[in-house]
C-alpha cells in the first residue's frame, strides 16, 4: 500500500508539472488548468465535497458488515435496512435547492454537517449485538438529512465564480474530488474497522473463560488465516474436535468485536464530519444563489455556471 501511494503521488506530481507546462504555451490547452485552483470558492468547495464523501463512505462500508455478519442479513435485506438514509436524502436534496434562494448556502451546508455529525453519534450509540434494523431508522434519517442539505448546496457554491468556458473542467474536477474522498474514506474507515475487529477477536478469545486454553491458540490462528473474511459470519473452523459450546463462544466474541469495530469506524466518520464543519467556514458566505432560466442568459456572457437551471 505505501508503495502504491508513493507511485500515485509521483504520477500526480508529473501530471501537475505537465499541465503547468502546457498552460504556458498559448497554443496548447491543458486537460486541467492549475489556475482554476486559485479560485477560492471552487477550491474550498471541492475540498469540503471530498471530506463529506470521505465520511459518507465509512457508513456505506461499516453498516453492511454489521447487518450481514451479526444479524445474518442477505444483501437485499441489508440494502433495505439502509433505505431510510437514501429516502431522506431523496426528499431533502430538492428542498435544499429551494432553500438556497432564501437562506445563505454556507449556513445550510454547516447545518447539514452538524446534523450528519449528530446522526453519526446517535448511530454509533445504537450499535449492539442485539440491535435490529428498526433501531437504525432514526440515526440513518438524520444522516440522510445532513447529507441532503450539504450535497444540494456544495456544488453550486463551488461553481459560483466559474466562467462558462471553465464549467466542464470544473465539473470534472469536482466529480473527481468526490470520488477521491469516497475512495480514501473506504480505505481509511475500512482499515480502522478491520484492525479493531481483528484486535478485539484476539483479545476476546484470550480473555474468555469459556474457551479452554488448549483451543485458544488454534482459534486465534484460524482467525488470522481468515482475516480477509472474518467480518462476514464469524470464524469458520474445519476442526471437529472443538466443542459446540466453544464454537458458540467464538461466534459471540466475533459479533462483539464486529460491533466494537463498527463503533470505531463511525467515531472516525463523525470526526471527519466535524472537521468538514470547521473547514466549511472558508466557503464564500453569499446571501443566496439565484437560479436563472436558460433564455435569460446571453450567449457568451460571464454568468456563473451555477446560475443556469436546466
Tab-separated table of C-alpha atoms in Angstrom:
chain	number	residue	atom	x	y	z
A	1	UNK	CA	0.000	0.000	0.000
A	2	UNK	CA	2.697	2.588	0.835
A	3	UNK	CA	4.421	1.798	-2.476
A	4	UNK	CA	1.160	2.333	-4.406
A	5	UNK	CA	0.575	5.603	-2.545
A	6	UNK	CA	4.090	6.774	-3.396
A	7	UNK	CA	3.579	5.888	-7.074
A	8	UNK	CA	0.299	7.832	-7.038
A	9	UNK	CA	1.986	10.913	-5.572
A	10	UNK	CA	4.761	10.731	-8.177
A	11	UNK	CA	2.271	10.410	-11.043
A	12	UNK	CA	0.186	13.289	-9.702
A	13	UNK	CA	3.274	15.462	-9.452
A	14	UNK	CA	4.267	14.630	-13.047
A	15	UNK	CA	0.718	15.381	-14.181
A	16	UNK	CA	0.697	18.787	-12.442
A	17	UNK	CA	4.096	19.634	-13.950
A	18	UNK	CA	2.951	18.659	-17.451
A	19	UNK	CA	-0.326	20.598	-17.213
A	20	UNK	CA	1.517	23.667	-15.998
A	21	UNK	CA	3.988	23.340	-18.882
A	22	UNK	CA	1.170	23.110	-21.445
A	23	UNK	CA	-0.609	26.095	-19.943
A	24	UNK	CA	2.442	28.299	-20.529
A	25	UNK	CA	2.079	27.723	-24.277
A	26	UNK	CA	-0.797	29.774	-25.669
A	27	UNK	CA	-1.412	27.310	-28.487
A	28	UNK	CA	-1.915	24.319	-26.219
A	29	UNK	CA	-4.840	23.641	-23.885
A	30	UNK	CA	-4.183	21.573	-20.726
A	31	UNK	CA	-6.636	18.944	-19.547
A	32	UNK	CA	-6.752	20.665	-16.136
A	33	UNK	CA	-5.754	24.287	-15.703
A	34	UNK	CA	-3.981	24.668	-12.379
A	35	UNK	CA	-5.096	28.307	-12.348
A	36	UNK	CA	-8.607	27.155	-11.527
A	37	UNK	CA	-7.475	26.213	-8.026
A	38	UNK	CA	-6.713	29.878	-7.366
A	39	UNK	CA	-10.475	30.357	-7.328
A	40	UNK	CA	-11.104	30.252	-3.569
A	41	UNK	CA	-14.822	29.340	-3.679
A	42	UNK	CA	-14.074	26.487	-6.078
A	43	UNK	CA	-11.048	25.057	-4.267
A	44	UNK	CA	-12.766	25.264	-0.867
A	45	UNK	CA	-15.976	23.789	-2.287
A	46	UNK	CA	-14.349	20.724	-3.829
A	47	UNK	CA	-12.333	20.264	-0.627
A	48	UNK	CA	-15.474	20.164	1.502
A	49	UNK	CA	-17.066	17.837	-1.066
A	50	UNK	CA	-14.164	15.380	-0.696
A	51	UNK	CA	-14.429	15.472	3.100
A	52	UNK	CA	-18.182	14.829	3.042
A	53	UNK	CA	-17.715	11.916	0.626
A	54	UNK	CA	-14.961	10.532	2.861
A	55	UNK	CA	-17.250	10.433	5.887
A	56	UNK	CA	-20.184	9.054	3.894
A	57	UNK	CA	-18.216	6.108	2.555
A	58	UNK	CA	-17.488	4.986	6.104
A	59	UNK	CA	-21.199	4.459	6.700
A	60	UNK	CA	-21.682	2.516	3.477
A	61	UNK	CA	-18.714	0.285	4.369
A	62	UNK	CA	-19.400	-0.293	8.071
A	63	UNK	CA	-23.139	-0.962	8.272
A	64	UNK	CA	-23.294	-3.878	5.782
A	65	UNK	CA	-20.567	-5.630	7.756
A	66	UNK	CA	-22.753	-5.476	10.875
A	67	UNK	CA	-26.006	-6.415	9.159
A	68	UNK	CA	-24.540	-9.408	7.324
A	69	UNK	CA	-22.163	-10.801	9.944
A	70	UNK	CA	-24.022	-10.111	13.200
A	71	UNK	CA	-27.675	-10.020	12.109
A	72	UNK	CA	-27.241	-12.536	9.298
A	73	UNK	CA	-28.951	-10.358	6.669
A	74	UNK	CA	-28.852	-11.085	2.960
A	75	UNK	CA	-27.573	-8.439	0.545
A	76	UNK	CA	-31.181	-7.433	-0.253
A	77	UNK	CA	-32.120	-7.122	3.421
A	78	UNK	CA	-29.003	-5.056	4.023
A	79	UNK	CA	-29.948	-2.693	1.195
A	80	UNK	CA	-33.475	-2.304	2.564
A	81	UNK	CA	-32.066	-1.532	6.019
A	82	UNK	CA	-30.059	1.353	4.538
A	83	UNK	CA	-33.073	2.819	2.729
A	84	UNK	CA	-34.057	5.376	5.436
A	85	UNK	CA	-30.873	7.321	4.682
A	86	UNK	CA	-31.443	7.201	0.911
A	87	UNK	CA	-35.110	8.165	1.178
A	88	UNK	CA	-34.348	11.146	3.400
A	89	UNK	CA	-31.582	12.225	1.027
A	90	UNK	CA	-34.041	11.948	-1.894
A	91	UNK	CA	-36.545	14.326	-0.286
A	92	UNK	CA	-34.155	16.765	1.384
A	93	UNK	CA	-31.914	17.476	-1.626
A	94	UNK	CA	-34.715	19.209	-3.646
A	95	UNK	CA	-35.800	21.063	-0.517
A	96	UNK	CA	-32.219	22.254	-0.050
A	97	UNK	CA	-32.238	23.577	-3.601
A	98	UNK	CA	-35.428	25.503	-2.828
A	99	UNK	CA	-33.964	26.928	0.380
A	100	UNK	CA	-30.779	28.081	-1.377
A	101	UNK	CA	-32.649	31.094	-2.732
A	102	UNK	CA	-33.815	32.099	0.746
A	103	UNK	CA	-31.085	31.032	3.178
A	104	UNK	CA	-27.323	31.503	2.948
A	105	UNK	CA	-25.991	28.344	1.240
A	106	UNK	CA	-22.973	28.158	3.545
A	107	UNK	CA	-25.298	28.138	6.547
A	108	UNK	CA	-27.295	25.267	5.041
A	109	UNK	CA	-24.075	23.326	4.475
A	110	UNK	CA	-22.950	23.924	8.058
A	111	UNK	CA	-26.343	22.862	9.420
A	112	UNK	CA	-26.096	19.736	7.276
A	113	UNK	CA	-22.618	18.913	8.595
A	114	UNK	CA	-23.757	19.288	12.208
A	115	UNK	CA	-26.865	17.161	11.617
A	116	UNK	CA	-24.717	14.498	9.939
A	117	UNK	CA	-22.300	14.588	12.879
A	118	UNK	CA	-25.156	14.150	15.374
A	119	UNK	CA	-26.612	11.343	13.261
A	120	UNK	CA	-23.280	9.509	13.318
A	121	UNK	CA	-23.036	9.883	17.098
A	122	UNK	CA	-26.575	8.535	17.562
A	123	UNK	CA	-25.858	5.723	15.099
A	124	UNK	CA	-22.715	4.770	16.989
A	125	UNK	CA	-24.590	4.610	20.306
A	126	UNK	CA	-27.263	2.427	18.674
A	127	UNK	CA	-24.840	-0.378	17.874
A	128	UNK	CA	-25.117	-3.520	19.962
A	129	UNK	CA	-25.126	-7.235	19.236
A	130	UNK	CA	-28.916	-7.309	19.622
A	131	UNK	CA	-29.685	-4.152	17.608
A	132	UNK	CA	-32.244	-4.583	14.812
A	133	UNK	CA	-32.636	-2.680	11.554
A	134	UNK	CA	-35.537	-0.664	13.025
A	135	UNK	CA	-33.177	0.701	15.687
A	136	UNK	CA	-31.144	2.378	12.940
A	137	UNK	CA	-34.018	4.199	11.204
A	138	UNK	CA	-33.782	7.481	13.156
A	139	UNK	CA	-29.978	7.899	13.018
A	140	UNK	CA	-29.920	6.965	9.322
A	141	UNK	CA	-32.633	9.542	8.627
A	142	UNK	CA	-30.589	12.172	10.471
A	143	UNK	CA	-27.525	11.332	8.402
A	144	UNK	CA	-29.581	11.469	5.187
A	145	UNK	CA	-30.982	14.852	6.255
A	146	UNK	CA	-27.495	16.246	6.796
A	147	UNK	CA	-26.128	14.828	3.564
A	148	UNK	CA	-29.090	16.207	1.600
A	149	UNK	CA	-28.508	19.727	2.882
A	150	UNK	CA	-24.794	19.545	2.058
A	151	UNK	CA	-24.982	17.958	-1.393
A	152	UNK	CA	-27.784	20.263	-2.545
A	153	UNK	CA	-25.573	23.331	-1.949
A	154	UNK	CA	-21.916	22.461	-2.214
A	155	UNK	CA	-21.599	22.086	-5.999
A	156	UNK	CA	-23.425	25.332	-6.775
A	157	UNK	CA	-21.395	27.168	-4.163
A	158	UNK	CA	-18.140	25.783	-5.557
A	159	UNK	CA	-19.143	26.803	-9.093
A	160	UNK	CA	-20.345	30.292	-8.187
A	161	UNK	CA	-17.355	32.111	-9.743
A	162	UNK	CA	-16.665	29.626	-12.543
A	163	UNK	CA	-16.964	31.027	-16.081
A	164	UNK	CA	-18.944	29.213	-18.746
A	165	UNK	CA	-15.819	28.106	-20.615
A	166	UNK	CA	-14.431	26.566	-17.408
A	167	UNK	CA	-17.639	24.758	-16.466
A	168	UNK	CA	-16.766	21.360	-17.955
A	169	UNK	CA	-13.290	21.336	-16.477
A	170	UNK	CA	-14.535	22.453	-13.042
A	171	UNK	CA	-17.317	19.879	-13.080
A	172	UNK	CA	-14.826	17.116	-13.864
A	173	UNK	CA	-12.532	18.166	-11.017
A	174	UNK	CA	-15.493	18.329	-8.641
A	175	UNK	CA	-16.570	14.800	-9.566
A	176	UNK	CA	-13.002	13.510	-9.260
A	177	UNK	CA	-12.584	15.008	-5.792
A	178	UNK	CA	-15.833	13.404	-4.673
A	179	UNK	CA	-14.658	10.006	-5.905
A	180	UNK	CA	-11.248	10.559	-4.344
A	181	UNK	CA	-12.849	11.321	-0.980
A	182	UNK	CA	-15.043	8.228	-1.204
A	183	UNK	CA	-12.057	6.036	-2.107
A	184	UNK	CA	-9.893	7.358	0.708
A	185	UNK	CA	-12.840	7.034	3.082
A	186	UNK	CA	-13.377	3.379	2.223
A	187	UNK	CA	-9.667	2.707	2.716
A	188	UNK	CA	-9.362	4.668	5.967
A	189	UNK	CA	-12.643	3.657	7.612
A	190	UNK	CA	-12.325	0.097	6.373
A	191	UNK	CA	-8.809	-0.248	7.764
A	192	UNK	CA	-9.906	1.061	11.154
A	193	UNK	CA	-12.911	-1.270	11.270
A	194	UNK	CA	-10.963	-4.406	10.317
A	195	UNK	CA	-7.978	-3.567	12.533
A	196	UNK	CA	-10.172	-3.045	15.598
A	197	UNK	CA	-12.229	-6.128	14.706
A	198	UNK	CA	-9.181	-8.410	14.409
A	199	UNK	CA	-7.612	-6.995	17.564
A	200	UNK	CA	-10.792	-7.491	19.587
A	201	UNK	CA	-11.281	-11.037	18.332
A	202	UNK	CA	-7.800	-11.938	19.532
A	203	UNK	CA	-8.202	-10.244	22.921
A	204	UNK	CA	-11.748	-11.600	23.309
A	205	UNK	CA	-10.597	-15.151	22.751
A	206	UNK	CA	-7.611	-14.778	25.058
A	207	UNK	CA	-9.735	-13.278	27.858
A	208	UNK	CA	-12.684	-15.654	27.516
A	209	UNK	CA	-13.183	-18.053	30.392
A	210	UNK	CA	-15.461	-20.242	28.262
A	211	UNK	CA	-12.746	-21.216	25.811
A	212	UNK	CA	-10.258	-23.741	27.203
A	213	UNK	CA	-6.610	-22.791	26.936
A	214	UNK	CA	-5.835	-25.704	24.616
A	215	UNK	CA	-8.190	-24.268	21.958
A	216	UNK	CA	-7.232	-20.586	22.132
A	217	UNK	CA	-4.075	-20.793	20.036
A	218	UNK	CA	-5.892	-22.867	17.406
A	219	UNK	CA	-8.819	-20.431	17.179
A	220	UNK	CA	-6.577	-17.343	17.007
A	221	UNK	CA	-4.550	-18.990	14.243
A	222	UNK	CA	-7.769	-19.717	12.317
A	223	UNK	CA	-8.874	-16.106	12.747
A	224	UNK	CA	-5.600	-14.782	11.355
A	225	UNK	CA	-5.736	-17.203	8.430
A	226	UNK	CA	-9.246	-15.965	7.542
A	227	UNK	CA	-8.631	-12.278	8.248
A	228	UNK	CA	-9.977	-11.204	4.836
A	229	UNK	CA	-13.402	-12.717	5.519
A	230	UNK	CA	-13.682	-12.927	9.280
A	231	UNK	CA	-16.057	-9.956	9.331
A	232	UNK	CA	-18.702	-11.932	7.434
A	233	UNK	CA	-20.185	-14.698	9.538
A	234	UNK	CA	-17.520	-15.355	12.111
A	235	UNK	CA	-14.611	-17.762	12.131
A	236	UNK	CA	-15.047	-20.950	10.156
A	237	UNK	CA	-13.195	-23.845	11.724
A	238	UNK	CA	-12.953	-27.165	9.935
A	239	UNK	CA	-11.758	-28.972	13.029
A	240	UNK	CA	-14.447	-31.218	14.542
A	241	UNK	CA	-12.568	-31.507	17.837
A	242	UNK	CA	-13.820	-28.126	19.100
A	243	UNK	CA	-16.905	-28.485	21.346
A	244	UNK	CA	-20.171	-26.849	20.298
A	245	UNK	CA	-20.211	-24.524	23.325
A	246	UNK	CA	-16.745	-23.297	22.470
A	247	UNK	CA	-17.842	-22.594	18.880
A	248	UNK	CA	-20.811	-20.579	20.184
A	249	UNK	CA	-18.485	-18.526	22.350
A	250	UNK	CA	-16.252	-17.867	19.343
A	251	UNK	CA	-19.265	-16.564	17.392
A	252	UNK	CA	-20.252	-14.291	20.305
A	253	UNK	CA	-16.712	-12.929	20.529
A	254	UNK	CA	-16.694	-12.292	16.774
A	255	UNK	CA	-20.032	-10.492	16.899
A	256	UNK	CA	-18.973	-8.289	19.785
A	257	UNK	CA	-15.708	-7.491	18.016
A	258	UNK	CA	-17.692	-6.505	14.910
A	259	UNK	CA	-19.822	-4.117	16.970
A	260	UNK	CA	-16.710	-2.573	18.521
A	261	UNK	CA	-15.093	-2.213	15.101
A	262	UNK	CA	-18.194	-0.502	13.727
A	263	UNK	CA	-18.244	1.931	16.638
A	264	UNK	CA	-14.622	2.842	15.967
A	265	UNK	CA	-15.354	3.330	12.262
A	266	UNK	CA	-18.363	5.557	12.937
A	267	UNK	CA	-16.430	7.585	15.507
A	268	UNK	CA	-13.874	8.283	12.783
A	269	UNK	CA	-16.648	9.265	10.352
A	270	UNK	CA	-18.075	11.631	12.995
A	271	UNK	CA	-14.667	13.260	13.463
A	272	UNK	CA	-14.388	13.713	9.689
A	273	UNK	CA	-17.859	15.327	9.588
A	274	UNK	CA	-16.910	17.688	12.413
A	275	UNK	CA	-13.685	18.561	10.606
A	276	UNK	CA	-15.721	19.291	7.488
A	277	UNK	CA	-17.893	21.671	9.506
A	278	UNK	CA	-14.884	23.745	10.543
A	279	UNK	CA	-13.453	23.652	7.011
A	280	UNK	CA	-16.784	24.949	5.666
A	281	UNK	CA	-16.094	28.380	7.164
A	282	UNK	CA	-13.704	29.062	4.281
A	283	UNK	CA	-16.617	28.771	1.818
A	284	UNK	CA	-17.972	32.039	0.386
A	285	UNK	CA	-20.757	33.438	2.558
A	286	UNK	CA	-23.059	34.764	-0.162
A	287	UNK	CA	-26.656	35.753	0.607
A	288	UNK	CA	-28.294	33.310	-1.771
A	289	UNK	CA	-27.900	31.531	-5.104
A	290	UNK	CA	-30.028	32.992	-7.864
A	291	UNK	CA	-31.311	30.497	-10.391
A	292	UNK	CA	-31.979	31.790	-13.908
A	293	UNK	CA	-33.701	30.235	-16.869
A	294	UNK	CA	-31.535	29.432	-19.938
A	295	UNK	CA	-33.324	32.017	-22.111
A	296	UNK	CA	-32.366	34.743	-19.616
A	297	UNK	CA	-28.650	34.138	-20.200
A	298	UNK	CA	-26.988	35.768	-23.171
A	299	UNK	CA	-24.647	33.665	-25.272
A	300	UNK	CA	-21.036	34.409	-24.416
A	301	UNK	CA	-21.898	36.050	-21.105
A	302	UNK	CA	-19.888	35.502	-17.946
A	303	UNK	CA	-22.866	34.343	-15.863
A	304	UNK	CA	-21.639	31.708	-13.380
A	305	UNK	CA	-22.389	28.126	-14.367
A	306	UNK	CA	-24.439	27.604	-11.193
A	307	UNK	CA	-26.892	30.287	-12.295
A	308	UNK	CA	-28.107	28.091	-15.148
A	309	UNK	CA	-31.123	25.983	-14.261
A	310	UNK	CA	-31.788	23.384	-16.959
